[in-house]
Short mmCIF file of C-alpha atoms in Angstrom, two decimals:
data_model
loop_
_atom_site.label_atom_id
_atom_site.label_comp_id
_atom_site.label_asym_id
_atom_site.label_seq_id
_atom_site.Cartn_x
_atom_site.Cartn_y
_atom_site.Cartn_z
CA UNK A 310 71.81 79.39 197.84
CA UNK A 311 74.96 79.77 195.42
CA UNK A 312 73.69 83.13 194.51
CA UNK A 313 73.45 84.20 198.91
CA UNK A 314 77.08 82.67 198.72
CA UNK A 315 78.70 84.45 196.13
CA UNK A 316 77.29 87.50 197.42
CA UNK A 317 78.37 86.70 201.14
CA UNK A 318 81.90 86.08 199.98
CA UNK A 319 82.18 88.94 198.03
CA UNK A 320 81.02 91.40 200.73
CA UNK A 321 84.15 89.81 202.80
CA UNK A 322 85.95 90.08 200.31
CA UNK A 323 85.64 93.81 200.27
CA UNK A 324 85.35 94.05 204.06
CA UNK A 325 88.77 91.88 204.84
CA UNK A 326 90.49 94.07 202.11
CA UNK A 327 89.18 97.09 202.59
CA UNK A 328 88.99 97.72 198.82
CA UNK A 329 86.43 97.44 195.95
CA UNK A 330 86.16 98.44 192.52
CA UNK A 331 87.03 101.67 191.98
CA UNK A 332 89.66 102.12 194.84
CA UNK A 333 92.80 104.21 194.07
CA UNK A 334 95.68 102.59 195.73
CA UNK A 335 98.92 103.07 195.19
CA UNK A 336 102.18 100.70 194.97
CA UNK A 337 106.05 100.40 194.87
CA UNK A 338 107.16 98.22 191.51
CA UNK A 339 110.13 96.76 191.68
CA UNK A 340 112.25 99.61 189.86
CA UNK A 341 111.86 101.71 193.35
CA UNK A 342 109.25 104.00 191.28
CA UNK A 343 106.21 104.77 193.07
CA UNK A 344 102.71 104.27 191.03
CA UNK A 345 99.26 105.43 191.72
CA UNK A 346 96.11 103.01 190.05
CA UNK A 347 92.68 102.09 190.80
CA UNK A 348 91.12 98.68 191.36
CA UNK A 349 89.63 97.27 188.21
CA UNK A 350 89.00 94.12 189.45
CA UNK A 351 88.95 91.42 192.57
CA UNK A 352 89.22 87.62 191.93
CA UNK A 353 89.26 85.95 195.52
CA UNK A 354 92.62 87.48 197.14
CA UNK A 355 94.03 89.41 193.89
CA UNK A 356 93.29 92.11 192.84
CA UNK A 357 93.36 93.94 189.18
CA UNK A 358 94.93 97.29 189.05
CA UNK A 359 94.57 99.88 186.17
CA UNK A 360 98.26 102.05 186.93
CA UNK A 361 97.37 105.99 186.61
CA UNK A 362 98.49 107.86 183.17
CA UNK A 363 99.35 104.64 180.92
CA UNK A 364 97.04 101.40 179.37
CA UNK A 365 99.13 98.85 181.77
CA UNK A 366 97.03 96.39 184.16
CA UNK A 367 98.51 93.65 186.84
CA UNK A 368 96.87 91.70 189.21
CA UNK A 369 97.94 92.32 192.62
CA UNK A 370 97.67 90.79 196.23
CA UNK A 371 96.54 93.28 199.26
CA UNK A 372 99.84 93.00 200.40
CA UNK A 373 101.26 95.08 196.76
CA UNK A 374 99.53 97.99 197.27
CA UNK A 375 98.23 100.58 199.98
CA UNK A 376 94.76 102.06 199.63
CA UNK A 377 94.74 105.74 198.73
CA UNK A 378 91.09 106.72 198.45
CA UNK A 379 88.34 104.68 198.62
CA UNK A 380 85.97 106.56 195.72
CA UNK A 381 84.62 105.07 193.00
CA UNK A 382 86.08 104.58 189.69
CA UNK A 383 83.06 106.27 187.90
CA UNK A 384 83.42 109.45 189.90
CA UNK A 385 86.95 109.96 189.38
CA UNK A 386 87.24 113.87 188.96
CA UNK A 387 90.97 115.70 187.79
CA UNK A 388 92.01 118.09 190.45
CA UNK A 389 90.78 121.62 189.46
CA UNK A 390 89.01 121.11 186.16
CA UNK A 391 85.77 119.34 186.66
CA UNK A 392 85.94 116.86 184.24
CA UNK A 393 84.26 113.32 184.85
CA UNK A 394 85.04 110.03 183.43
CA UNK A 395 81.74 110.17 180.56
CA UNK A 396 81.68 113.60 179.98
CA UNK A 397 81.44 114.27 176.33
CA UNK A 398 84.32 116.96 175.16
CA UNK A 399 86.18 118.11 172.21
CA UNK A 400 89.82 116.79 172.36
CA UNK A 401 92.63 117.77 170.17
CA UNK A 402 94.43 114.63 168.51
CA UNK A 403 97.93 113.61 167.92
CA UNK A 404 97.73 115.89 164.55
CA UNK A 405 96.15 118.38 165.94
CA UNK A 406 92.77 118.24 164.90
CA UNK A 407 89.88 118.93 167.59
CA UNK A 408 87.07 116.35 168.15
CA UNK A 409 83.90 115.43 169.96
CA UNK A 410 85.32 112.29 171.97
CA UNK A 411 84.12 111.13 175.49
CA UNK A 412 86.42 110.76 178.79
CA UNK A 413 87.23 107.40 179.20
CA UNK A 414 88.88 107.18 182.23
CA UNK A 415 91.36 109.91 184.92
CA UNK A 416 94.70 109.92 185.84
CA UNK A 417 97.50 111.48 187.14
CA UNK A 418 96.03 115.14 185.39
CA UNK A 419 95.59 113.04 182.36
CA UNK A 420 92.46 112.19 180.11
CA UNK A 421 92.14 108.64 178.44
CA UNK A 422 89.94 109.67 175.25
CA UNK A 423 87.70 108.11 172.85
CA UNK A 424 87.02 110.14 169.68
CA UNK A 425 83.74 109.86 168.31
CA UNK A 426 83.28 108.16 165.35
CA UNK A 427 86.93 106.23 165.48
CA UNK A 428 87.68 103.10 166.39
CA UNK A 429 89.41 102.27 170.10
CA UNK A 430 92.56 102.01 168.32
CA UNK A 431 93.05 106.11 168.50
CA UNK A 432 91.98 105.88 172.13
CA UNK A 433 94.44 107.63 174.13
CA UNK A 434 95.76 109.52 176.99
CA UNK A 435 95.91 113.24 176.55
CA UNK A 436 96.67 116.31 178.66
CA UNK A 437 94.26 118.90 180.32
CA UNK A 438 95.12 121.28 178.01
CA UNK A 439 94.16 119.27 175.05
CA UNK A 440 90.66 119.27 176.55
CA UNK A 441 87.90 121.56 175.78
CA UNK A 442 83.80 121.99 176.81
CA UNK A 443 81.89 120.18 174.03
CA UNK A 444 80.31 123.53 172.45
CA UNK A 445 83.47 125.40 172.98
CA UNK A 446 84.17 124.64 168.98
CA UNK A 447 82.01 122.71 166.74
CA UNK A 448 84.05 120.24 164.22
CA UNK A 449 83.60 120.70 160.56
CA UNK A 450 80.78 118.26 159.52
CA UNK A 451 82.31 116.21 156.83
CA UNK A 452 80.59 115.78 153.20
CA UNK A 453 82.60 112.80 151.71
CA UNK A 454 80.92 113.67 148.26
CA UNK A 455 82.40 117.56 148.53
CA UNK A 456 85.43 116.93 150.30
CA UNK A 457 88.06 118.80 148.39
CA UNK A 458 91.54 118.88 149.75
CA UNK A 459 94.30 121.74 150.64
CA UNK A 460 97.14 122.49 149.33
CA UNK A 461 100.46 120.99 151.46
CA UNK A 462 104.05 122.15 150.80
CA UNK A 463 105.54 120.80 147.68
CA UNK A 464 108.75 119.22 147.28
CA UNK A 465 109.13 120.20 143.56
CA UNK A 466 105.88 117.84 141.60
CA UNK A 467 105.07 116.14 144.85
CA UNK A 468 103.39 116.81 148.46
CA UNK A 469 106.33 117.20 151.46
CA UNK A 470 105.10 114.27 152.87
CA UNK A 471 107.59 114.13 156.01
CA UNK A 472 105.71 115.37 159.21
CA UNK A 473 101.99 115.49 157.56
CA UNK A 474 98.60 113.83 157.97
CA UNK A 475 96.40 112.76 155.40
CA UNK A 476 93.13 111.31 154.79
CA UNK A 477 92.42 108.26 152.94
CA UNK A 478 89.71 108.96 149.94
CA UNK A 479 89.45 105.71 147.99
CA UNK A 480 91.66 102.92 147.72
CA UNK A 481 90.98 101.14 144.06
CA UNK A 482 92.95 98.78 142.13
CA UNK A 483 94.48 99.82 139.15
CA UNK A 484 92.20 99.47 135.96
CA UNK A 485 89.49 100.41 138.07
CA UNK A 486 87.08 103.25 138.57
CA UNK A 487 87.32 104.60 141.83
CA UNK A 488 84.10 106.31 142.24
CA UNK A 489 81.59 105.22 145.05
CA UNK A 490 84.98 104.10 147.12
CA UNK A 491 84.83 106.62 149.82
CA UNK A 492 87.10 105.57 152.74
CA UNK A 493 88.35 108.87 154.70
CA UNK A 494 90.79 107.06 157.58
CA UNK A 495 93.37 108.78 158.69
CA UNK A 496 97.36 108.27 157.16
CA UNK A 497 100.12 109.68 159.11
CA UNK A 498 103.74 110.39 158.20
CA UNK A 499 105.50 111.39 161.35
CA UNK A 500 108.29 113.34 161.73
CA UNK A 501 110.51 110.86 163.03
CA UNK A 502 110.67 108.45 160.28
CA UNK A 503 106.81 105.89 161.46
CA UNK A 504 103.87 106.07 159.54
CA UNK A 505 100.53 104.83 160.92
CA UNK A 506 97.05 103.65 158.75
CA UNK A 507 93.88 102.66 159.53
CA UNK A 508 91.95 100.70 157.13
CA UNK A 509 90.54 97.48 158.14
CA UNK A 510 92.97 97.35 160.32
CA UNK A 511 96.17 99.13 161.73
CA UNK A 512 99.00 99.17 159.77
CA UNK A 513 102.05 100.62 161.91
CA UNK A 514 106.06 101.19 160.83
CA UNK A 515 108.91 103.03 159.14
CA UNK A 516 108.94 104.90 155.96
CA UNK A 517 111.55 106.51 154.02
CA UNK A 518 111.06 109.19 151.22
CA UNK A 519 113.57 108.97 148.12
CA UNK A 520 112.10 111.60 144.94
CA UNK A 521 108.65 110.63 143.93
CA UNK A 522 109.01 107.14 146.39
CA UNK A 523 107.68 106.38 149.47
CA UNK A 524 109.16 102.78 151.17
CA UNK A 525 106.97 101.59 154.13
CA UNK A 526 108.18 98.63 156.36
CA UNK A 527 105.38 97.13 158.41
CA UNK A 528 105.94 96.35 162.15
CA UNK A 529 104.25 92.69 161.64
CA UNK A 530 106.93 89.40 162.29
CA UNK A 531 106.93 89.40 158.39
CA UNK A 532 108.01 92.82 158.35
CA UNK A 533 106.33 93.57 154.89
CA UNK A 534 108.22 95.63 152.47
CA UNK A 535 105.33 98.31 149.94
CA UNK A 536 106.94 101.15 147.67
CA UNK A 537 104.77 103.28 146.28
CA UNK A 538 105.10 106.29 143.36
CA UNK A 539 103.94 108.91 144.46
CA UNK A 540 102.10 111.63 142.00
CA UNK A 541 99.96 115.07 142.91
CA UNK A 542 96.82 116.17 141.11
CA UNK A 543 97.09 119.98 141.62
CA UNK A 544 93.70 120.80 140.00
CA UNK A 545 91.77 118.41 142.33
CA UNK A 546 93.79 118.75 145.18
CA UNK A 547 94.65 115.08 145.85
CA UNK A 548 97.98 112.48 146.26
CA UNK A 549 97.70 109.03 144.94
CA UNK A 550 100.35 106.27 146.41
CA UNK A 551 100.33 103.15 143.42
CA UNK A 552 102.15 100.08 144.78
CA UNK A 553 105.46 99.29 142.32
CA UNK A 554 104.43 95.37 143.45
CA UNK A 555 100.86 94.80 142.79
CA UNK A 556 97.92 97.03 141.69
CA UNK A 557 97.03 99.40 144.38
CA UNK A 558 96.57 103.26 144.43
CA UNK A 559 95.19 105.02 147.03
CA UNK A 560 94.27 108.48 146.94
CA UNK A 561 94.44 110.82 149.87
CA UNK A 562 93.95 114.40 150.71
CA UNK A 563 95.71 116.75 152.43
CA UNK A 564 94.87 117.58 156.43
CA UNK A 565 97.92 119.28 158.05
CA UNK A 566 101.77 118.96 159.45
CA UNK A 567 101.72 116.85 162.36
CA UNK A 568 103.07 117.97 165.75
CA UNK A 569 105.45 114.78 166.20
#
């Protein structure tokens, strides 16, 4: 009986409304602006709307919002390129690297991505142009016992680390031996001053280069202060950061300039 219930008030639900999941609607917030999204949700009169382009959700009554299209969210398709939310693809990424990902979800000629083998963190929404068929390029397969590092632009001894990417080969303590420690996450150093790592979990902030120091100040409440020396082992192509303030060094190896 509860089950014949639910069900009953969900199907008036939908037919009151005239929405259900997957329904692209679109509302006017309170700036003036104009926003397109698609139902995500329904709880009883309210509704949960996923706004086109961005990661931002709000729960909305009828009365916020005017129904666009009535398709469902699965079937989404981007005007003129035939891409469907689940399609498997190769995306380029922030440093321009292309990947096998999987479309997540289509908006406003925009791709939310997931790149295989990362974690949702680097989810993200890209343009159409960052987008290509799976087989159109195969990634390099990755050997993390043969990896062996480029060669960046040098700033005298040390890497120009301003504007680059890097990956993350071992991080050790100092004493240690660093064999058997093979990490390969991804350390950025944009151009305009943040840095970004992904270990265990995602470190975000600012950095600063001064000679052979790198200064990073976390975006946490603590705002936690790390300097590291940095040093360059030309003959094995790789950087090592060691903390000034306790015993870490982690080494990393070159990928390419960033694009931002």
């Amino acid at each position: 009986m509860k089950i014949l219930l639910i069900t009953f008030f969900s199907f008036v639900t939908t037919f009151i409304y005239g929405q259900s999941i997957g329904t692209k609607v679109k509302m006017t917030a309170t700036d003036g602006k104009e926003y397109s999204g698609i139902i995500k949700e329904i709880s009883g009169d309210k509704f949960k709307v996923k706004y086109d382009g961005t990661d931002f959700e709000a729960w909305l009554l009828s009365s916020q919002f005017i129904v666009v299209a009535n398709n469902s969210f699965e079937n989404t398709v981007t005007q003129n390129t035939g891409y469907n939310v689940g399609d498997k693809i190769t995306a380029k990424d922030r440093v321009n690297n292309w990947l096998p990902a999987e479309i997540m979800e289509i908006g406003n000629e925009k791709y939310k991505v997931h790149y295989t083998g990362y974690t949702d963190y680097y989810d993200g929404w890209i343009p159409s142009d960052w987008i290509k068929p799976l087989n159109s390029k195969t990634p390099a397969k990755i050997n993390p016992n043969t990896i062996v590092g480029t060669d960046p632009e040098m700033n005298g001894a040390i890497p120009q680390i301003i504007g680059t990417a890097w990956y993350v080969l071992k991080i050790y303590n100092k004493g240690t031996n660093p064999d058997n420690n093979f990490v390969h996450t991804p350390y950025i150093f944009f151009k305009n001053g943040r840095f970004e790592f992904q270990n265990s979990f995602v470190t975000m902030g600012k950095y600063r280069v001064s000679g052979n120091k790198l200064t990073q100040v976390s975006d946490g409440a603590d705002k936690l202060t790390e300097t590291y020396t940095i040093s360059w082992n030309a003959k094995e192509k790789f950087m090592e950061l060691k903390s000034t303030s306790g015993p870490t060094i982690l080494r990393l190896t070159y990928n390419r300039k960033t694009t931002q």
